[in-house]
Coordinates of C-alpha atoms and ligand atoms in Angstrom, one line a residue:
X1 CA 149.3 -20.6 1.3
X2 CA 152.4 -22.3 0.5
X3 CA 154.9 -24.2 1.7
X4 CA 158.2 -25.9 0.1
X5 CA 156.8 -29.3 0.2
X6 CA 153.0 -29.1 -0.8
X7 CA 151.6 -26.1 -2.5
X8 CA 148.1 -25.0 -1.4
X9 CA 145.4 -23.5 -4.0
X10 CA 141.6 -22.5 -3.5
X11 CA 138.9 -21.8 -6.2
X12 CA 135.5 -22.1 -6.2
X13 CA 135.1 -24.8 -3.6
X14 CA 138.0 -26.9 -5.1
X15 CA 141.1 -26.9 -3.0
X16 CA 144.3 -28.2 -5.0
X17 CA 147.3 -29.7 -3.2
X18 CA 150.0 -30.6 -4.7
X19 CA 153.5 -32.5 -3.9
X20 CA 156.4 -30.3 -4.7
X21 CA 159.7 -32.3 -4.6
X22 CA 160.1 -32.4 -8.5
X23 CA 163.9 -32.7 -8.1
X24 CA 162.8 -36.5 -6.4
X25 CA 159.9 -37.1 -8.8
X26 CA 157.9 -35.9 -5.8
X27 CA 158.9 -39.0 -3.3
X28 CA 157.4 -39.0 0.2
X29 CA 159.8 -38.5 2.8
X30 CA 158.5 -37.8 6.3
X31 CA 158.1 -34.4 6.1
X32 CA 156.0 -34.7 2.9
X33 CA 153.8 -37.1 4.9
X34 CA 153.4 -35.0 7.4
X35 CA 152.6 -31.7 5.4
X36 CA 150.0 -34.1 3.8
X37 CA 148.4 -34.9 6.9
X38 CA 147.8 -31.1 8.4
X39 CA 146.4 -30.3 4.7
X40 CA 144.0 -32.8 4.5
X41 CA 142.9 -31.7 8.1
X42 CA 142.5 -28.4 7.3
X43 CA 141.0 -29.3 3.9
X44 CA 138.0 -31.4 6.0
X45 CA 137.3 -28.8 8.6
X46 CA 137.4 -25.8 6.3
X47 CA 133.8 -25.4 5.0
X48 CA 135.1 -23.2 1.5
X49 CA 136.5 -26.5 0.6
X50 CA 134.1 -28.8 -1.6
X51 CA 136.7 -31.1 -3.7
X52 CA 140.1 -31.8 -3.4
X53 CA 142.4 -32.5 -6.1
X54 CA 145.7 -34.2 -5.1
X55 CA 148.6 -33.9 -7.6
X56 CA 152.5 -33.6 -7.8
X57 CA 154.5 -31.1 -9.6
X58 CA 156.3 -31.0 -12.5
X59 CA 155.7 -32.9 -15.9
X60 CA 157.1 -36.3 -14.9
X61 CA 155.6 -37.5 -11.7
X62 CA 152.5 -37.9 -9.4
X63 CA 154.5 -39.4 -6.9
X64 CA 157.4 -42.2 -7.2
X65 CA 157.0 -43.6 -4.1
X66 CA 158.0 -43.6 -0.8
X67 CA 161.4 -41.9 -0.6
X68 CA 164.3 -44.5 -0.8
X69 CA 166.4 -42.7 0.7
X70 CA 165.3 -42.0 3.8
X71 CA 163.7 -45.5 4.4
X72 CA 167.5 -47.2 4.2
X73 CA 168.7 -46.8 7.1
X74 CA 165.4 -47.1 9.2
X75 CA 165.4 -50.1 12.2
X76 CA 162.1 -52.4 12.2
X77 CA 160.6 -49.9 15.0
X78 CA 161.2 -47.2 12.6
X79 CA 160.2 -48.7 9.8
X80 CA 156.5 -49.8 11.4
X81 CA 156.9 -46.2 12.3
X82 CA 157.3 -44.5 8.9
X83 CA 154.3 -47.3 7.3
X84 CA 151.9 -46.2 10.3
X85 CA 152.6 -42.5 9.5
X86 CA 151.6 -42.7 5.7
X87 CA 148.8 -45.3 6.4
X88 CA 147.2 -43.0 9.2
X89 CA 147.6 -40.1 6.6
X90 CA 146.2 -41.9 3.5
X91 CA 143.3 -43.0 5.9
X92 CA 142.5 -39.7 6.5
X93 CA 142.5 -39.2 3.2
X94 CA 139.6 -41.9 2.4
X95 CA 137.7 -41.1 5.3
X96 CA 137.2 -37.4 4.3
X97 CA 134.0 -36.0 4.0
X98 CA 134.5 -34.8 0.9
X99 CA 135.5 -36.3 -2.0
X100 CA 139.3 -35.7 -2.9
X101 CA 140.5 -36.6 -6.5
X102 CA 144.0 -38.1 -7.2
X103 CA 145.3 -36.0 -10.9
X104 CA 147.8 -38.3 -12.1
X105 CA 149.9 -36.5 -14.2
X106 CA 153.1 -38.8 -14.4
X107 CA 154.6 -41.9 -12.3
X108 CA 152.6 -43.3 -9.6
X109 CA 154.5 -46.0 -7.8
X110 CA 154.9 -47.5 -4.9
X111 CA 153.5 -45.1 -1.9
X112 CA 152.3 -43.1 -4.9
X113 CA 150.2 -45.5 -5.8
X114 CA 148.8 -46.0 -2.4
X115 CA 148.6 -42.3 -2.0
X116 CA 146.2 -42.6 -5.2
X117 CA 144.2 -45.0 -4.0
X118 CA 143.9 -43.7 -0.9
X119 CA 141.9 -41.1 -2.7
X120 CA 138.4 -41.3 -4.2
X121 CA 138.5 -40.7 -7.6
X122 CA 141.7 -41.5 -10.4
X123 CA 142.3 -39.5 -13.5
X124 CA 145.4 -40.3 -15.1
X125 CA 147.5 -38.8 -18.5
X126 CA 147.4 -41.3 -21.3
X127 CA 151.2 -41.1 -20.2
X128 CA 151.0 -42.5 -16.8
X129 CA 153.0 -45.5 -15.3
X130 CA 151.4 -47.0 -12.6
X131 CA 152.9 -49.8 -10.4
X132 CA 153.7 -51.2 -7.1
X133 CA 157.6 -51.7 -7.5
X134 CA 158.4 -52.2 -3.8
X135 CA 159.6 -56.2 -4.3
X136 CA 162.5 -54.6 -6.3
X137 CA 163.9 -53.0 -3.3
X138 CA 163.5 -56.4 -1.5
X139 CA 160.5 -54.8 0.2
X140 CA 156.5 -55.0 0.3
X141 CA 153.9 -51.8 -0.1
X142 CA 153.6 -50.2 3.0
X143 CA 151.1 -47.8 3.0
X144 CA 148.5 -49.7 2.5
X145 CA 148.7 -51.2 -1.4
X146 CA 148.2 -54.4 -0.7
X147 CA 144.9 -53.9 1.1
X148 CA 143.8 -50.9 -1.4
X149 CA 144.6 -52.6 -4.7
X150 CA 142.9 -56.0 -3.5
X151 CA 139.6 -54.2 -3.1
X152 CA 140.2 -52.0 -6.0
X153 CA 141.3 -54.9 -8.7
X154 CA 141.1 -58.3 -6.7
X155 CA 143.7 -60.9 -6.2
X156 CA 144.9 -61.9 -9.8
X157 CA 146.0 -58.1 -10.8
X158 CA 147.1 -57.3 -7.0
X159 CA 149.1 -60.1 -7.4
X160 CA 150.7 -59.5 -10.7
X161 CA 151.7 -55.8 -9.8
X162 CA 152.9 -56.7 -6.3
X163 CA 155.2 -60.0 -7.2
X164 CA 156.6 -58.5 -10.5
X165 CA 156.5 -55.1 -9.8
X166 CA 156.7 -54.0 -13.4
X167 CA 154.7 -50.8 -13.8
X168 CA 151.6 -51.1 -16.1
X169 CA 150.5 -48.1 -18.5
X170 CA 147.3 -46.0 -17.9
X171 CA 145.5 -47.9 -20.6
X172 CA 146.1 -51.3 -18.3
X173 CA 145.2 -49.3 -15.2
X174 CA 142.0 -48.3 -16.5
X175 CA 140.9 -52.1 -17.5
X176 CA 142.3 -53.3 -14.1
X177 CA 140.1 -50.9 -12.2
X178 CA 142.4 -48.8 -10.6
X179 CA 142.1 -45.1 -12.3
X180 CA 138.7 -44.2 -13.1
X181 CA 139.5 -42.3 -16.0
X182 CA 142.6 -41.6 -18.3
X183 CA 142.5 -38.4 -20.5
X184 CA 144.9 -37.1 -23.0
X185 CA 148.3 -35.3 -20.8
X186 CA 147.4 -32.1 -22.2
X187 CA 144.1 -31.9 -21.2
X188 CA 144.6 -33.7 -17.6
X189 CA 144.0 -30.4 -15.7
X190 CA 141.2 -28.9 -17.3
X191 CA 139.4 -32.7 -17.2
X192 CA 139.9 -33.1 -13.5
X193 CA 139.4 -29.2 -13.0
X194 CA 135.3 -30.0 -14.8
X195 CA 134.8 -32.9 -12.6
X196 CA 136.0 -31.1 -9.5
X197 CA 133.8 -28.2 -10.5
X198 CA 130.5 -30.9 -11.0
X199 CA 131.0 -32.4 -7.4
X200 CA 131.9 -28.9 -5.9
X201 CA 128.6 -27.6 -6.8
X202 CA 126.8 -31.2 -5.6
X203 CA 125.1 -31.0 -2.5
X204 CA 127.7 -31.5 0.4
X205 CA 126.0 -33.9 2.7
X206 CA 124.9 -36.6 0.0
X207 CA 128.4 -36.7 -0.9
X208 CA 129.7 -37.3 2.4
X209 CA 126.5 -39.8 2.9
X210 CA 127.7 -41.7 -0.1
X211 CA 131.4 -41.6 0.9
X212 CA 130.5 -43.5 3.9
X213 CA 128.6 -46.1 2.2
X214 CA 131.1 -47.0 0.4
X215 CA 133.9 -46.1 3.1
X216 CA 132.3 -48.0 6.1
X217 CA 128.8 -49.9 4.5
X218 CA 131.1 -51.1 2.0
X219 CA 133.6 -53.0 4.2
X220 CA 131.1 -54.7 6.2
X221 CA 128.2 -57.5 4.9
X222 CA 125.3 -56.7 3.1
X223 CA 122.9 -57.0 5.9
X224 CA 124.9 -54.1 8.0
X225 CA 125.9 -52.1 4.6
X226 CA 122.3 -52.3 3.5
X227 CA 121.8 -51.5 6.7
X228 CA 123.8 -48.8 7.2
X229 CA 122.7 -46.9 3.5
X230 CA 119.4 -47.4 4.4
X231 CA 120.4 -45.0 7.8
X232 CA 121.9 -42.4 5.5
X233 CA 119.3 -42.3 3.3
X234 CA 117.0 -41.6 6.1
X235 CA 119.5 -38.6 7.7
X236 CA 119.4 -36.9 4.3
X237 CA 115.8 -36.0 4.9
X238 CA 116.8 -33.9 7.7
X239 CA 118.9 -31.7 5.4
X240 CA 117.9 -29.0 3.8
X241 CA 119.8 -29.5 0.4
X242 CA 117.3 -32.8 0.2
X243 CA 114.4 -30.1 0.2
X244 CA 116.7 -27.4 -2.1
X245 CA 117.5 -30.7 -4.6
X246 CA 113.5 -32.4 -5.0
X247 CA 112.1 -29.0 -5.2
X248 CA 114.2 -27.8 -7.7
X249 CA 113.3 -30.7 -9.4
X250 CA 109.6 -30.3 -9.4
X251 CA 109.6 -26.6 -10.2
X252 CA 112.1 -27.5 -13.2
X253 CA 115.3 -25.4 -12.0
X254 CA 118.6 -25.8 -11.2
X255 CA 119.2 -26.6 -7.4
X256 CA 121.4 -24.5 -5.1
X257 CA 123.1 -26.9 -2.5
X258 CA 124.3 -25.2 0.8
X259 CA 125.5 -28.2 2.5
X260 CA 122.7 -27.3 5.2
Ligands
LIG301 N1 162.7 -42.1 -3.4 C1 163.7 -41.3 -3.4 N2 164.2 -40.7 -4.5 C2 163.6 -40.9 -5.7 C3 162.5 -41.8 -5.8 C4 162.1 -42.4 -4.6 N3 161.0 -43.3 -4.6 N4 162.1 -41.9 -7.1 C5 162.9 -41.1 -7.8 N5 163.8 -40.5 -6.9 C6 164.9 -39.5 -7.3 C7 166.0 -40.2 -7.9 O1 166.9 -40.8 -7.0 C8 166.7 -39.0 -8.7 O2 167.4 -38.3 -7.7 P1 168.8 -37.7 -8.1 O3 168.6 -36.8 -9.3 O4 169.3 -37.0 -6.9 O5 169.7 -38.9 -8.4 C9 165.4 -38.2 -9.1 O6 164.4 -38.6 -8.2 C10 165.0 -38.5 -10.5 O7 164.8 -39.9 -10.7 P2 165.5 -40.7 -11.8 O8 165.5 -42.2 -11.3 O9 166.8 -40.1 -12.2 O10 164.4 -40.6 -13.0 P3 164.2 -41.6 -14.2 O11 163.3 -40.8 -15.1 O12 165.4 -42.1 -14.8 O13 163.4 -42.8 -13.6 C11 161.7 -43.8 -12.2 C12 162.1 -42.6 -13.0 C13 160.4 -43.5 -11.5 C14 161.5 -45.1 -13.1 C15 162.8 -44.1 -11.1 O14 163.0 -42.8 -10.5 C16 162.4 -45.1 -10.0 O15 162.4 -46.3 -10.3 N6 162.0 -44.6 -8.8 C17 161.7 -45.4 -7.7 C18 160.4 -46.0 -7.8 C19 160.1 -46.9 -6.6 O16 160.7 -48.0 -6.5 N7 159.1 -46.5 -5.8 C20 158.7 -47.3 -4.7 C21 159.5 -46.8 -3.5 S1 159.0 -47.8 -2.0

């Protein structure tokens, strides 16, 4: 399926989305978030889809950010609006039950940052400039950075991006924290397309188990998050991937997860 703004793709369990405004290096505009927010609902409910990759088109960008353009003229309503509409979107994207990875094959800035973050996993190109350039505009991440890049890198790097808003390479990104990975640009695709393929063939509830951990264990206090793995843990011995995974074990085979 496609349409203008986010192009749709499904192999083998991975599902690949990606933001097709190259001519605006892929900026979000309202439609975009929108488009985002219906895909990522389909993407949880559908049960082909294992993994999601989230990328934008064309060789420069991932996404450059909220789109300038059409935030100029909004009132404060609006504007509370337009930040509510990206974070309820983004949230959507963290809460998933499946693990979605951000492919970041160019700029990520601003509300492409936040759109990365908002996802579970980062690989960036070596080429990849990463930033949170909102002060420039005489204006504040909205989607969500400040929060997401706090938890991700703490306060001294949050800090640093947010008040200077200089963009920092991939190489910086990957000692603050915030991508998990960085690969050469020409082998971006094929790097994110193995690990896609690894968690696609993982068993589906122990992912979703572990996203929560983190997701919801991991924002409260270690009594209630201990608390709370410790429930998981115990639900995964009602599935029958738990059985598939130890006995394949024992008998010395590979396992075939079912998400059952
Ligand atoms: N919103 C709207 N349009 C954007 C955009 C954004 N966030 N980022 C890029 N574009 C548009 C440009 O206006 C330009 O459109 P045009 O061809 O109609 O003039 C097109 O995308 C290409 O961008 P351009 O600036 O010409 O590319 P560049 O290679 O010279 O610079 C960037 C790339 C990313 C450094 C620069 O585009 C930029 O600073 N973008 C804004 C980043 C930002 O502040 N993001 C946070 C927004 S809250």
């Amino acid at each position: 399926m496609t349409d203008s703004l986010l192009l749709t793709e499904t192999a083998d369990g991975i599902r690949t989305l990606q933001v097709n405004r190259p001519d605006k290096l892929n900026a979000l505009n309202a439609a975009t978030l929108d488009a985002l927010d219906a895909a990522f609902a389909a993407a949880a409910g559908d049960p082909e889809v294992r993994v999601v990759i989230l990328t934008g088109a064309g060789p420069k960008a991932f996404v450059a950010g909220a789109d300038i353009a059409e935030m100029r003229t909004l009132t404060p309503v609006q504007g509370r609006d337009f930040s509510l509409r990206g974070t309820r979107m983004m949230r959507r994207i963290e809460r998933l039950p499946k693990p979605v990875i951000a492919m970041v094959n160019g700029f990520a800035l601003g509300g492409g940052l936040e759109l990365a973050m908002s996802c579970h996993l980062r690989i960036a190109a070596d080429t990849a400039k990463i930033g949170q350039p909102e002060i420039n505009l005489g204006l504040i991440p909205g989607f969500g950075g400040s929060q997401r890049l706090l938890r991700l890198c703490g306060r001294a790097a949050t800090l640093e991006l947010c008040l200077t808003g200089a963009p920092v390479t991939a190489e910086r990104a990957l000692q603050l924290g915030i991508v998990n990975r960085i690969v050469p640009a020409a082998e971006l695709e094929a790097e994110t397309r193995k690990l896609a393929a690894q968690l696609a063939g993982a068993a589906p509830l122990a992912l979703r188990g572990m996203l929560d951990c983190v997701s919801i264990g991991g924002e409260c206090g270690i009594e209630e998050g201990l608390e709370y793995e410790a429930a998981q843990f115990g639900l995964m011995f009602a599935t029958e991937d738990m059985r598939e995974g130890t006995g394949a074990f024992l008998e010395k085979r590979k396992p075939a997860f079912t998400g059952k």
